[in-house]
PDB file of C-alpha atoms in Angstrom:
ATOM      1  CA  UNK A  33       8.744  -3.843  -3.833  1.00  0.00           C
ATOM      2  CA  UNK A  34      11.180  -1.058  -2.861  1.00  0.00           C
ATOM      3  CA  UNK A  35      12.653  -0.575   0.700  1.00  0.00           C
ATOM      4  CA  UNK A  36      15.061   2.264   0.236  1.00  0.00           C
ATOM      5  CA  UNK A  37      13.240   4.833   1.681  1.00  0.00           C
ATOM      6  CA  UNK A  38      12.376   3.519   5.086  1.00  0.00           C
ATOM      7  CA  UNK A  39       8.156   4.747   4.174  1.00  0.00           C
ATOM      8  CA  UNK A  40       6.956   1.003   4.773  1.00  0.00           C
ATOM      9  CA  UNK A  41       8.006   1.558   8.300  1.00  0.00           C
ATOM     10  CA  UNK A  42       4.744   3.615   9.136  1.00  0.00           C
ATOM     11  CA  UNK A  43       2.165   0.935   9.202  1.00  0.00           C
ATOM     12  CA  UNK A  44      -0.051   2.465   6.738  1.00  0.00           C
ATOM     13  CA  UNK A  45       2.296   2.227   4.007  1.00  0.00           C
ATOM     14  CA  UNK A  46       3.343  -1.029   4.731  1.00  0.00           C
ATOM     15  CA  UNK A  47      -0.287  -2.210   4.422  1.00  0.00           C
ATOM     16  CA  UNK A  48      -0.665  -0.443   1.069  1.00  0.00           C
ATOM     17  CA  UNK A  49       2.737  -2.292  -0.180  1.00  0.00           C
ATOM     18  CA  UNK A  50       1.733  -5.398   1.068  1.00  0.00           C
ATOM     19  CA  UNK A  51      -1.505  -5.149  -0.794  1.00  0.00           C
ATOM     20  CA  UNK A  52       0.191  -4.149  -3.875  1.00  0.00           C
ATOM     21  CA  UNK A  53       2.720  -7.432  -3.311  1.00  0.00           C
ATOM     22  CA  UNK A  54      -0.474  -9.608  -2.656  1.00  0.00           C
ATOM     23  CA  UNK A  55      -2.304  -8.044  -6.067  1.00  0.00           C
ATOM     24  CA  UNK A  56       1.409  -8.567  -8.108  1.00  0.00           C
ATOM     25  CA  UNK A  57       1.263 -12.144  -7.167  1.00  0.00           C
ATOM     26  CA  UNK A  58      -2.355 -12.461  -8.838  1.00  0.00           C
ATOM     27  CA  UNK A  59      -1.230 -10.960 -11.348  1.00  0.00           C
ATOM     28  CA  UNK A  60       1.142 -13.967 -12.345  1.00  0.00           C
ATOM     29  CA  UNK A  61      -1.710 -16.228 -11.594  1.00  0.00           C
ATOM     30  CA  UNK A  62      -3.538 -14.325 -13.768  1.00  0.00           C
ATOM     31  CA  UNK A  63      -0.923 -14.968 -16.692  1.00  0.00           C
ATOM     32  CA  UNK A  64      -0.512 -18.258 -16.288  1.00  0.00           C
ATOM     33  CA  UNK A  65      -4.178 -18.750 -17.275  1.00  0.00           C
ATOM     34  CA  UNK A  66      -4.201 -16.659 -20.408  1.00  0.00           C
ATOM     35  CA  UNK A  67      -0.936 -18.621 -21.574  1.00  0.00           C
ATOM     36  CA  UNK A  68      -3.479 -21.550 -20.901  1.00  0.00           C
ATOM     37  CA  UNK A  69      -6.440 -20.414 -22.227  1.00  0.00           C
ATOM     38  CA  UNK A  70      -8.703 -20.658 -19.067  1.00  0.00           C
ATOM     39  CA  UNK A  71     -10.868 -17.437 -19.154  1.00  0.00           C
ATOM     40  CA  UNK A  72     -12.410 -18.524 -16.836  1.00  0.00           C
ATOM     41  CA  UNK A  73      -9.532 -19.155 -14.177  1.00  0.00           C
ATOM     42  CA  UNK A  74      -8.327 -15.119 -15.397  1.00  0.00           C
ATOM     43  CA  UNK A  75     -12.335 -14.021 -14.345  1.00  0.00           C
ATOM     44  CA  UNK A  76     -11.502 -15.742 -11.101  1.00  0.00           C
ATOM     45  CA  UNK A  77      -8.155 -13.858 -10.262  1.00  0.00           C
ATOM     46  CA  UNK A  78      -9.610 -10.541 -11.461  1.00  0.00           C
ATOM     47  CA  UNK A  79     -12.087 -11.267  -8.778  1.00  0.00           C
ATOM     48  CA  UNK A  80      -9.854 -11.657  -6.091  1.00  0.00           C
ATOM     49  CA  UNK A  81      -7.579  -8.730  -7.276  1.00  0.00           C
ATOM     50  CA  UNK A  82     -10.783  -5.988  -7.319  1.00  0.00           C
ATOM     51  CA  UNK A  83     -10.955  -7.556  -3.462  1.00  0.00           C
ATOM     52  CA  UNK A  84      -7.900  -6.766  -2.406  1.00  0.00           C
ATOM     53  CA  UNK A  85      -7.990  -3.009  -4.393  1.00  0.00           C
ATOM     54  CA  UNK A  86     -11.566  -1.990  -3.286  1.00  0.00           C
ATOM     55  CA  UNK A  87     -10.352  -1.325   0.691  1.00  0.00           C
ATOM     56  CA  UNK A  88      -6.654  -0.013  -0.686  1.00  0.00           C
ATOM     57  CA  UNK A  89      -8.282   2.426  -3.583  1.00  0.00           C
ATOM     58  CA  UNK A  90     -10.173   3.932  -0.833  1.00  0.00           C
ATOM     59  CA  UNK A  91      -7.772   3.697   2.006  1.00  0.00           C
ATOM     60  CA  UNK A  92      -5.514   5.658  -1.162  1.00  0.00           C
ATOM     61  CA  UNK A  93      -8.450   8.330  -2.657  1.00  0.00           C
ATOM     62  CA  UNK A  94     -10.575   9.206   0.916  1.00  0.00           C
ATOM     63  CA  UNK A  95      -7.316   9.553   2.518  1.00  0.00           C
ATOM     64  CA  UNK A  96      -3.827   9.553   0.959  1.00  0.00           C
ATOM     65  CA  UNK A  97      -4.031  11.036  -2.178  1.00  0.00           C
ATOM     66  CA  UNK A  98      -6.389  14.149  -0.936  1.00  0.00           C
ATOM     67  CA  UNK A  99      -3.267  14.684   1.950  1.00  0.00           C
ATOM     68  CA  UNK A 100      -1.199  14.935  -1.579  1.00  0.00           C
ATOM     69  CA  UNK A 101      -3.393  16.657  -3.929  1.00  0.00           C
ATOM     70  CA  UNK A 102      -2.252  20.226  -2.546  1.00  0.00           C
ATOM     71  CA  UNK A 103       0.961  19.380  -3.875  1.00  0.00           C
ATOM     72  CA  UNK A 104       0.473  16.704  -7.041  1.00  0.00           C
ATOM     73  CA  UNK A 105      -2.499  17.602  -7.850  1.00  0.00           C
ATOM     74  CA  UNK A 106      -2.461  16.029 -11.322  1.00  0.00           C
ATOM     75  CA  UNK A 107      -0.309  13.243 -10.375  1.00  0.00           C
ATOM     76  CA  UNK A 108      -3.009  12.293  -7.768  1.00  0.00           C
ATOM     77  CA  UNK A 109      -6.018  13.047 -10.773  1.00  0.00           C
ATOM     78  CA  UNK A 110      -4.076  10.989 -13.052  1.00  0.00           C
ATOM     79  CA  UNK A 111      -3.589   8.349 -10.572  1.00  0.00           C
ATOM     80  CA  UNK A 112      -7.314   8.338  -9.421  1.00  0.00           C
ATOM     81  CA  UNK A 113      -8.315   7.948 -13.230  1.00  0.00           C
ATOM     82  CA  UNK A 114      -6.182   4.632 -13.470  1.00  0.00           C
ATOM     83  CA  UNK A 115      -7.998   3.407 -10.444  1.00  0.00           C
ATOM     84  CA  UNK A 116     -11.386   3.891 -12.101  1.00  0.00           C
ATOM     85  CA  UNK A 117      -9.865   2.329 -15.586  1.00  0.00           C
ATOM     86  CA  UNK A 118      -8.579  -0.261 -13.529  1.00  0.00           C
ATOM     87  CA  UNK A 119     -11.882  -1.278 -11.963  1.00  0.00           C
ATOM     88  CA  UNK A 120     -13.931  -1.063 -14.748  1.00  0.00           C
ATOM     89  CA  UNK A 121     -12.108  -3.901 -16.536  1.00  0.00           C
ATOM     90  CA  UNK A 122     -11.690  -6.167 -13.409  1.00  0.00           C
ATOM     91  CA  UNK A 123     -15.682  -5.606 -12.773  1.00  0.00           C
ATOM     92  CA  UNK A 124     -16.142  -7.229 -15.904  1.00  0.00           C
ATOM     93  CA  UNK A 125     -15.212 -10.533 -14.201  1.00  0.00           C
ATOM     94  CA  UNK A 126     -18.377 -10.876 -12.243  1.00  0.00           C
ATOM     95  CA  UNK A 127     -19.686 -11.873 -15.727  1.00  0.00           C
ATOM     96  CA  UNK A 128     -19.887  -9.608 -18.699  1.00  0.00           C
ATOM     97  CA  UNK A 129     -16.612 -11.387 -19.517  1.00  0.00           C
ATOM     98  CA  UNK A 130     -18.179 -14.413 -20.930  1.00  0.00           C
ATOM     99  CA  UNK A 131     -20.093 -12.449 -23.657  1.00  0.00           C
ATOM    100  CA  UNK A 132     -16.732 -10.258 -24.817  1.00  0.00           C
ATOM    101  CA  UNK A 133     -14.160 -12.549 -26.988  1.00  0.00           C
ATOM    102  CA  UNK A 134     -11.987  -9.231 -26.658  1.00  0.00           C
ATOM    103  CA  UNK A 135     -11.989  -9.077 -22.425  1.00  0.00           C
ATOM    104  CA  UNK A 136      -8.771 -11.503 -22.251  1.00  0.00           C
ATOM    105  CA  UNK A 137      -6.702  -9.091 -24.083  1.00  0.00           C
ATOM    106  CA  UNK A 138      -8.201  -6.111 -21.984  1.00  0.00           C
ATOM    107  CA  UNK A 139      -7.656  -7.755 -18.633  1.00  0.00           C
ATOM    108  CA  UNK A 140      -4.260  -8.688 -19.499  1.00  0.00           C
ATOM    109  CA  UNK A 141      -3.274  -4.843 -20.866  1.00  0.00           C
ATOM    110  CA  UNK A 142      -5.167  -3.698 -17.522  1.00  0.00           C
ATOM    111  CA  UNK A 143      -3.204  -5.300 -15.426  1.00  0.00           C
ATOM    112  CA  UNK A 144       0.069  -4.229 -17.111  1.00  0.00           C
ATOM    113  CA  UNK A 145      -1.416  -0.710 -16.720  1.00  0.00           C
ATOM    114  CA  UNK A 146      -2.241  -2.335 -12.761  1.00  0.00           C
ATOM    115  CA  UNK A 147       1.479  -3.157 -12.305  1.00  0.00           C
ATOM    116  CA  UNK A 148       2.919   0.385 -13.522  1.00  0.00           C
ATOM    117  CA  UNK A 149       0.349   2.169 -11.624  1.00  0.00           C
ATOM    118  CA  UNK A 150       1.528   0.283  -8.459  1.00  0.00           C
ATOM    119  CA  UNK A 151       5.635   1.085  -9.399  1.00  0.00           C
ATOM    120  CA  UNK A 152       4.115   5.107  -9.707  1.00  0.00           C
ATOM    121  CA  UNK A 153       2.753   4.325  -5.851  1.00  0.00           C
ATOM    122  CA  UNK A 154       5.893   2.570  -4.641  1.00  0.00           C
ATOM    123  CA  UNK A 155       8.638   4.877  -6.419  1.00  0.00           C
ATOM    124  CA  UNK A 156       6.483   8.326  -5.970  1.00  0.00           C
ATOM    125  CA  UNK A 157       3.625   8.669  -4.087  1.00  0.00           C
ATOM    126  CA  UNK A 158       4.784   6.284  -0.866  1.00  0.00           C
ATOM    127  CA  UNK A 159       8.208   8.501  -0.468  1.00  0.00           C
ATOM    128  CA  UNK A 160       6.609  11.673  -1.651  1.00  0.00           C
ATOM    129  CA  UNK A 161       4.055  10.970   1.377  1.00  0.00           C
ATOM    130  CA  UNK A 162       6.800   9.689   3.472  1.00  0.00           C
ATOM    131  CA  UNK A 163       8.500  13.216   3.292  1.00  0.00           C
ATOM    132  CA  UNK A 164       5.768  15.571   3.510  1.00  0.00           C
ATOM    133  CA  UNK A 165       2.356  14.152   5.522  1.00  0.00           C
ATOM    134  CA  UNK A 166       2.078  15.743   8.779  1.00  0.00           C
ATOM    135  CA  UNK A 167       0.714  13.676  11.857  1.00  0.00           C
ATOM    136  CA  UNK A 168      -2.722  14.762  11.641  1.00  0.00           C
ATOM    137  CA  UNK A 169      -2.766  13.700   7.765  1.00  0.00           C
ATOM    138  CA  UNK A 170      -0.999   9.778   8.766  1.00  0.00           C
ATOM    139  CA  UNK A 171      -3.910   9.776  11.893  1.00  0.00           C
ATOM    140  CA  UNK A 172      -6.623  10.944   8.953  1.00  0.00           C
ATOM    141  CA  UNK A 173      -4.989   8.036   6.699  1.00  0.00           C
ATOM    142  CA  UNK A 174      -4.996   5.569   9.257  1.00  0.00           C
ATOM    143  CA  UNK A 175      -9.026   6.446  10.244  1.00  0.00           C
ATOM    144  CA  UNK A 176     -10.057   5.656   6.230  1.00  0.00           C
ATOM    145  CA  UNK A 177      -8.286   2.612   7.097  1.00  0.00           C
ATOM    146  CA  UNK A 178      -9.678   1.711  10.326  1.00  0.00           C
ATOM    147  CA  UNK A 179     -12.754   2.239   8.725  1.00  0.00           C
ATOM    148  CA  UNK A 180     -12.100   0.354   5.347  1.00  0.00           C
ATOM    149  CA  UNK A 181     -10.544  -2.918   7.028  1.00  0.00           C
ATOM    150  CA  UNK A 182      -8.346  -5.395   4.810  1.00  0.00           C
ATOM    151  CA  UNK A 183      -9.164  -7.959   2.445  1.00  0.00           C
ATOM    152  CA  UNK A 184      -6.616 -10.353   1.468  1.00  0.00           C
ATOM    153  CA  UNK A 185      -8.034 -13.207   0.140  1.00  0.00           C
ATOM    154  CA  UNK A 186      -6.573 -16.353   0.532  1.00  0.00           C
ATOM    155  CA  UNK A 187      -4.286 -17.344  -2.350  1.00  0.00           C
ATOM    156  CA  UNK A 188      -6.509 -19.537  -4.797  1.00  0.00           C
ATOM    157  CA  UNK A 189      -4.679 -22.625  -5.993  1.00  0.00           C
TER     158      UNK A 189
END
């Protein structure tokens, strides 16, 4: 992910960023089964990727995107409508996946939509936030967070 900024020095964004690094790497896991064949193995990633995004999309829409929306407000509409494309796809993992011959394909052109939606976070919003959140806006960010928590699963083998 990028560093040329200095914005993963506030601890917030660095938590976002290392989310995003943590869902990137399931990602790969995630085509390694398709190129296998083992739905069932890509059902088990998705699972652990809608973990790690369920804390960050609302550490993101309760707190960082509404400090941004005054200023991007379609960028951060257009953003929030990923999310919710995003999810609906990786929900399908809990089991709906195993009656759809199609949901392979979907997952996999979800998470390329997943991956550029996290480059639009990294190379806009994170800098974009970076230069124009006061205190009070970082302190609200950080509360969502606080009140969110983390979850990083463990990586699956």
């Amino acid at each position: 992910m990028c560093e040329y900024c200095g914005c993963q020095a506030l601890e917030t964004i660095d938590k976002l960023t290392q989310e995003h690094e943590r869902v990137v790497t399931l990602i790969s896991h995630v085509r390694d089964a398709h190129r296998g064949g083992e739905v069932a193995r890509m059902a088990e990633v998705a699972r652990e990727i809608a973990a790690v995004l369920g804390p960050h999309t609302r550490v993101e829409e309760d707190g960082l995107f509404p400090a941004l929306a005054g200023d991007f407000p379609g960028q951060m509409a257009a953003l929030e409508d990923e999310h919710r494309r995003i999810e609906t796809v990786l929900a399908e993992a809990a089991g709906p996946f195993l009656a759809d011959p199609t949901w392979a394909e979907r997952l996999m052109e979800t998470l390329d939509l997943l991956r550029d939606h996290i480059l639009k976070e990294q190379d806009g919003v994170f800098p974009a936030a970076l230069a124009s959140l006061t205190t009070e806006q970082w302190e609200a960010i950080e509360a969502v967070r606080a009140r969110v928590g983390t979850r990083m699963p463990e990586p699956s083998p």
